[in-house]
Amino acid sequence: MAKKDTVIEIAGRQLKLSNLEKVLYPAVGFTKGQVIDYFVRIAPVLLPHLEGRPLTLKRYPEGVDGMYFYEKSCPKHRPDWVQTAPIWSSGRNDYIQFCLAQDIPTLVWAANLADLELHTSLSRAKKMEEPTMMVFDLDPGPPADIVLCCRVALGLREIFERFNLQAFAKTSGSKGLQIYVPLNTPVTYDDTKTFSHALARLLEQEHPDLVVSDMKKSLRVGKIFVDWSQNDIHKTTVNVYSLRAKERPTVSTPVSWEEVEKCLKKRDPNLLVFESAQVLNRVQKMGDIFEPVLTLKQRLPRAAELGEQSGSSSGKQAVVRKPRSNAGKGKPARKPANSSRPAQQAG
């Protein structure tokens, strides 16, 4: 079939788009044109989270049911206005020119390449050694699901509150939940990895029936893998508001802690599944509830402080509480405070 090209102008840039009618999500008939439309409409809240961060493309030229590939090096056939950043690769012993998605035309150009998923670094290209955030990727091992992730997430939040740290949740857009702790202060990956690993191990020790910190799949059955290893200069996580290459066009979506609590209480995993149209409506009503991750400055505690806090918590184990039963038995849940790599992508 011959390619059908369409030339558009957006934000002063001319772009040639191909096969806009091509179906990329066969189960629901979601086309490339609809993918591009989503990224254009979500751009006002998406772009600030992409700005300055090396982008790994994950391309699905034949749609979500076909073959896909990762692309770290920004394609050589890119328009000359697509910005790039040279990032040193110890594996290649050379610099890789990563794409930077700085504007709407670049988003559209990438979407036209069937880059459905946007995977970015936890740091910005100008200071690759300094992550601006710490992340915990909660991955449920079947038959566990995102409901159990919510239980672990609320436990993590309570630990962070002991250190006066705010954390923010988003769905992976797949089957899990991801918890972000904004830092935006001088810190290294050694710092964030050491702290996150210690915290994951603490949760595993205190709740061995619920949490695992080792990535071996054989250990994950019915448990939540608290993936601390994403806090690494060589790794990426799926960016907030990115589409995911699933059966339906689901999105990695910011969620409030009230929504996390509701999902746990109702034990309904569908409460935390959002498709592109739903996300656009949410943003229109709620704005970008993930925005504080970009700006909130917080001090990362030392890993040793975890033991000190655990020992000073009136002898209690950490935090991961069971939800109240429908019959209302048990103690009430704690009221919330107000407040690129081919084999290593998160979620």
Coordinates of C-alpha atoms in Angstrom, one line a residue:
M1 CA 0.0 0.0 0.0
A2 CA 1.4 3.4 -1.0
K3 CA 2.1 5.8 1.8
K4 CA -0.4 8.7 2.2
D5 CA 1.5 11.8 3.2
T6 CA 0.0 14.9 4.8
V7 CA 1.9 18.2 5.2
I8 CA 1.0 20.3 8.2
E9 CA 2.4 23.4 9.9
I10 CA 2.5 23.5 13.6
A11 CA 4.1 26.2 15.8
G12 CA 5.9 27.5 12.7
R13 CA 7.3 24.2 11.6
Q14 CA 6.4 22.2 8.6
L15 CA 6.0 18.5 9.0
K16 CA 5.2 15.7 6.6
L17 CA 3.0 13.1 8.3
S18 CA 2.4 9.6 6.9
N19 CA -0.4 7.2 7.1
L20 CA -2.5 9.0 9.6
E21 CA -5.3 6.4 9.2
K22 CA -3.0 3.5 10.1
V23 CA -4.4 1.7 13.1
L24 CA -1.8 1.3 15.8
Y25 CA -4.2 -0.1 18.5
P26 CA -6.2 -2.8 16.6
A27 CA -8.4 -3.8 19.5
V28 CA -10.1 -0.4 19.5
G29 CA -9.2 1.0 16.1
F30 CA -7.0 3.8 17.5
T31 CA -5.0 5.4 14.7
K32 CA -1.7 7.2 14.2
G33 CA -3.7 10.4 13.7
Q34 CA -5.3 9.9 17.1
V35 CA -2.0 9.3 18.7
I36 CA -0.7 12.5 17.3
D37 CA -3.8 14.4 18.3
Y38 CA -3.4 13.1 21.9
F39 CA 0.2 14.3 22.2
V40 CA -0.7 17.7 20.7
R41 CA -3.5 18.2 23.2
I42 CA -1.6 16.9 26.2
A43 CA 1.5 18.9 25.3
P44 CA 0.9 21.8 27.7
V45 CA 1.3 19.5 30.7
L46 CA 3.5 16.9 29.2
L47 CA 6.3 19.1 27.8
P48 CA 7.5 20.5 31.2
H49 CA 8.1 16.9 32.3
L50 CA 10.2 16.2 29.1
E51 CA 12.1 19.4 29.0
G52 CA 15.9 18.9 29.0
R53 CA 15.7 15.1 29.6
P54 CA 17.3 12.6 27.2
L55 CA 14.5 10.7 25.4
T56 CA 14.6 7.1 24.4
L57 CA 12.1 6.4 21.6
K58 CA 10.1 3.1 21.8
R59 CA 8.7 2.7 18.3
Y60 CA 5.8 0.5 17.1
P61 CA 5.8 0.9 13.3
E62 CA 3.2 -1.9 12.8
G63 CA 1.2 -1.1 15.9
V64 CA 1.1 -2.5 19.4
D65 CA 0.7 -6.1 18.2
G66 CA 3.7 -5.9 15.9
M67 CA 7.5 -5.7 16.4
Y68 CA 8.9 -2.7 18.3
F69 CA 12.3 -1.3 18.9
Y70 CA 14.1 1.1 21.2
E71 CA 16.1 4.0 19.8
K72 CA 18.5 5.9 22.0
S73 CA 20.4 7.7 19.3
C74 CA 18.2 10.4 17.8
P75 CA 17.4 9.4 14.1
K76 CA 19.8 11.0 11.6
H77 CA 16.9 11.8 9.4
R78 CA 15.4 14.1 12.0
P79 CA 14.6 17.7 11.1
D80 CA 17.4 20.1 11.9
W81 CA 15.2 21.9 14.5
V82 CA 14.9 18.8 16.7
Q83 CA 17.2 19.4 19.6
T84 CA 19.7 16.8 20.9
A85 CA 22.0 16.3 23.8
P86 CA 25.3 14.3 23.8
I87 CA 25.3 11.8 26.6
W88 CA 28.4 9.7 27.3
S89 CA 27.9 5.9 26.9
S90 CA 30.5 3.8 28.7
G91 CA 29.3 0.7 26.8
R92 CA 30.0 2.4 23.5
N93 CA 32.9 4.4 24.7
D94 CA 31.4 7.3 22.9
Y95 CA 28.7 10.0 23.0
I96 CA 25.1 9.2 22.0
Q97 CA 23.1 12.0 20.6
F98 CA 19.7 11.7 22.4
C99 CA 16.6 13.5 21.3
L100 CA 15.2 16.2 23.5
A101 CA 11.4 16.7 23.2
Q102 CA 11.3 20.4 23.9
D103 CA 8.3 21.5 21.8
I104 CA 5.1 20.4 20.1
P105 CA 6.6 19.9 16.7
T106 CA 9.1 17.5 18.1
L107 CA 6.3 15.5 19.9
V108 CA 4.4 15.3 16.6
W109 CA 7.5 14.3 14.7
A110 CA 8.2 11.5 17.2
A111 CA 4.6 10.4 17.2
N112 CA 4.7 10.2 13.4
L113 CA 7.5 7.6 13.8
A114 CA 5.1 5.6 15.9
D115 CA 7.0 6.5 19.1
L116 CA 4.1 5.5 21.4
E117 CA 6.0 5.5 24.6
L118 CA 8.2 8.3 25.9
H119 CA 11.0 7.0 28.2
T120 CA 13.2 9.6 29.9
S121 CA 16.0 9.9 32.4
L122 CA 15.5 11.0 36.0
S123 CA 18.0 13.7 35.4
R124 CA 18.4 16.5 32.9
A125 CA 21.0 16.3 30.1
K126 CA 23.0 19.3 31.5
K127 CA 23.5 17.5 34.9
M128 CA 23.2 13.8 34.2
E129 CA 24.9 12.9 37.4
E130 CA 22.2 14.7 39.4
P131 CA 18.7 13.1 39.5
T132 CA 15.9 15.6 40.2
M133 CA 13.7 12.9 41.8
M134 CA 13.7 9.4 43.3
V135 CA 11.3 6.7 42.0
F136 CA 9.9 3.5 43.3
D137 CA 8.3 1.3 40.6
L138 CA 5.7 -1.0 42.2
D139 CA 5.3 -4.1 40.0
P140 CA 2.7 -6.7 41.0
G141 CA 3.5 -10.4 40.5
P142 CA 0.4 -12.2 39.4
P143 CA -2.1 -12.9 40.8
A144 CA -1.4 -9.6 42.7
D145 CA -2.6 -6.4 40.9
I146 CA -2.5 -2.7 41.3
V147 CA -4.8 -2.9 44.3
L148 CA -2.0 -4.5 46.3
C149 CA 0.4 -1.9 44.8
C150 CA -1.9 0.7 46.5
R151 CA -1.4 -0.9 49.9
V152 CA 2.4 -0.7 49.5
A153 CA 2.3 2.8 48.1
L154 CA 0.4 4.1 51.1
G155 CA 3.0 2.4 53.3
L156 CA 5.8 4.2 51.4
R157 CA 4.0 7.5 51.8
E158 CA 3.8 7.1 55.5
I159 CA 7.5 6.4 55.7
F160 CA 8.2 9.5 53.7
E161 CA 5.9 11.6 55.9
R162 CA 8.2 10.7 58.9
F163 CA 10.9 12.5 57.0
N164 CA 8.6 15.4 56.0
L165 CA 8.9 14.3 52.4
Q166 CA 6.0 14.6 50.0
A167 CA 5.6 11.9 47.4
F168 CA 3.4 11.7 44.3
A169 CA 1.8 8.7 42.6
K170 CA 1.1 7.8 39.0
T171 CA 0.0 4.7 37.2
S172 CA 2.5 3.0 35.0
G173 CA -0.2 2.8 32.3
S174 CA 0.4 -0.9 32.4
K175 CA -0.2 -3.0 35.5
G176 CA 1.7 -1.1 38.3
L177 CA 2.0 2.1 40.2
Q178 CA 5.0 4.4 40.5
I179 CA 5.8 6.6 43.4
Y180 CA 8.0 9.7 42.8
V181 CA 9.8 11.8 45.5
P182 CA 10.8 15.1 44.1
L183 CA 14.2 16.3 45.2
N184 CA 15.4 19.2 43.0
T185 CA 18.4 19.6 45.3
P186 CA 22.1 18.5 44.8
V187 CA 22.1 14.7 45.0
T188 CA 23.7 11.8 43.2
Y189 CA 22.4 8.5 41.9
D190 CA 24.6 6.8 44.5
D191 CA 22.6 8.7 47.1
T192 CA 19.1 7.9 45.7
K193 CA 20.0 4.3 44.9
T194 CA 21.4 3.6 48.3
F195 CA 18.4 5.1 50.1
S196 CA 15.8 3.5 47.8
H197 CA 17.4 0.1 48.1
A198 CA 17.6 0.3 51.8
L199 CA 13.9 1.3 52.0
A200 CA 12.9 -1.5 49.7
R201 CA 14.8 -4.0 51.8
L202 CA 13.3 -2.7 55.0
L203 CA 9.8 -3.1 53.6
E204 CA 10.7 -6.7 52.5
Q205 CA 12.1 -7.6 55.9
E206 CA 9.0 -6.3 57.7
H207 CA 6.4 -7.6 55.2
P208 CA 7.9 -10.7 53.5
D209 CA 4.5 -12.0 52.6
L210 CA 3.8 -8.8 50.6
V211 CA 7.0 -7.1 49.4
V212 CA 10.0 -8.3 47.5
S213 CA 13.1 -6.2 46.6
D214 CA 14.8 -8.7 44.4
M215 CA 14.0 -8.6 40.7
K216 CA 13.9 -12.4 40.2
K217 CA 10.5 -13.2 38.8
S218 CA 10.3 -16.4 40.7
L219 CA 10.2 -14.5 43.9
R220 CA 7.4 -12.1 42.8
V221 CA 4.4 -14.4 42.7
G222 CA 1.5 -12.8 44.5
K223 CA 3.8 -10.0 45.9
I224 CA 4.8 -6.4 45.0
F225 CA 8.3 -6.0 43.6
V226 CA 9.5 -2.6 44.9
D227 CA 11.9 -1.8 42.1
W228 CA 14.5 0.6 43.5
S229 CA 17.0 0.0 40.7
Q230 CA 15.4 2.5 38.4
N231 CA 17.4 5.1 40.3
D232 CA 20.3 4.8 38.0
I233 CA 22.0 7.1 35.5
H234 CA 21.8 4.4 32.8
K235 CA 18.1 3.7 33.2
T236 CA 14.9 5.4 32.2
T237 CA 11.3 5.4 33.3
V238 CA 8.1 5.9 31.3
N239 CA 7.3 9.6 31.4
V240 CA 4.1 10.9 33.0
Y241 CA 1.3 11.4 30.4
S242 CA 3.0 9.0 28.0
L243 CA 0.9 6.5 26.1
R244 CA 1.6 2.8 26.7
A245 CA 1.6 0.1 24.0
K246 CA -1.1 -2.0 25.5
E247 CA -4.3 -3.4 24.0
R248 CA -6.0 0.0 24.6
P249 CA -4.3 3.5 24.5
T250 CA -3.7 3.6 28.3
V251 CA -1.7 6.4 29.7
S252 CA 0.8 6.8 32.6
T253 CA -1.5 9.0 34.7
P254 CA -0.9 11.0 37.8
V255 CA -3.3 10.1 40.6
S256 CA -4.2 11.6 43.9
W257 CA -3.6 9.8 47.2
E258 CA -7.3 9.9 47.7
E259 CA -7.7 7.9 44.5
V260 CA -5.1 5.4 45.7
E261 CA -6.9 5.0 48.9
K262 CA -10.2 4.5 47.1
C263 CA -8.8 1.8 44.8
L264 CA -7.5 -0.1 47.9
K265 CA -10.8 0.3 49.8
K266 CA -13.0 -0.7 46.8
R267 CA -10.4 -3.4 45.7
D268 CA -11.2 -2.4 42.1
P269 CA -8.1 -2.2 39.8
N270 CA -10.1 -0.6 37.1
L271 CA -10.3 2.6 39.2
L272 CA -6.7 3.3 38.2
V273 CA -6.9 2.6 34.5
F274 CA -7.1 5.6 32.3
E275 CA -7.1 5.9 28.5
S276 CA -6.1 8.9 26.5
A277 CA -9.5 10.6 26.3
Q278 CA -10.0 10.2 30.0
V279 CA -6.6 11.8 30.8
L280 CA -7.4 14.8 28.6
N281 CA -10.6 15.3 30.5
R282 CA -8.8 14.9 33.9
V283 CA -6.2 17.5 33.0
Q284 CA -8.9 19.9 31.9
K285 CA -10.6 19.5 35.3
M286 CA -7.7 19.0 37.6
G287 CA -4.7 20.6 35.8
D288 CA -1.3 18.9 36.2
I289 CA -1.4 17.3 39.7
F290 CA 2.2 16.0 39.0
E291 CA 3.6 19.5 38.6
P292 CA 5.2 19.7 42.1
V293 CA 7.6 16.9 41.0
L294 CA 9.2 19.5 38.8
T295 CA 9.7 22.2 41.4
L296 CA 9.4 20.9 45.0
K297 CA 12.8 21.0 46.7
Q298 CA 13.3 18.3 49.4
R299 CA 16.3 16.9 51.2
L300 CA 17.1 13.3 50.7
P301 CA 17.7 11.6 54.1
R302 CA 20.7 9.4 54.7
A303 CA 19.9 5.6 54.3
A304 CA 21.0 5.2 58.0
E305 CA 18.2 7.4 59.0
L306 CA 15.7 4.7 57.9
G307 CA 16.9 2.5 60.7
E308 CA 16.8 5.3 63.2
Q309 CA 13.2 6.1 62.2
S310 CA 12.1 2.5 62.3
G311 CA 13.6 2.0 65.7
S312 CA 11.9 5.1 67.1
S313 CA 8.4 4.3 65.9
S314 CA 7.2 2.9 69.2
G315 CA 8.3 -0.5 68.2
K316 CA 5.9 -0.7 65.4
Q317 CA 6.7 -2.3 62.1
A318 CA 6.6 0.0 59.2
V319 CA 3.4 0.8 57.8
V320 CA 1.8 -1.5 55.3
R321 CA -1.7 -1.8 56.6
K322 CA -4.5 -4.0 55.4
P323 CA -7.6 -2.1 54.1
R324 CA -10.8 -2.1 56.2
S325 CA -13.1 -4.9 55.3
N326 CA -16.5 -4.2 53.8
A327 CA -18.1 -5.1 57.2
G328 CA -16.2 -2.3 58.8
K329 CA -14.1 -4.5 61.1
G330 CA -10.6 -3.5 62.2
K331 CA -9.1 -0.1 62.9
P332 CA -9.7 2.8 60.5
A333 CA -7.0 3.6 58.0
R334 CA -4.7 6.5 58.8
K335 CA -6.1 9.8 57.4
P336 CA -3.8 11.1 54.7
A337 CA -1.7 14.2 55.4
N338 CA -2.5 17.2 53.3
S339 CA 0.0 17.9 51.6
S340 CA 17.3 4.1 27.7
R341 CA 17.5 0.9 27.8
P342 CA 16.0 -2.0 25.7
A343 CA 15.5 -4.4 28.6
Q344 CA 15.2 -2.0 31.5
Q345 CA 12.2 0.3 31.0
A346 CA 10.0 0.7 33.9
G347 CA 6.4 -0.3 34.2

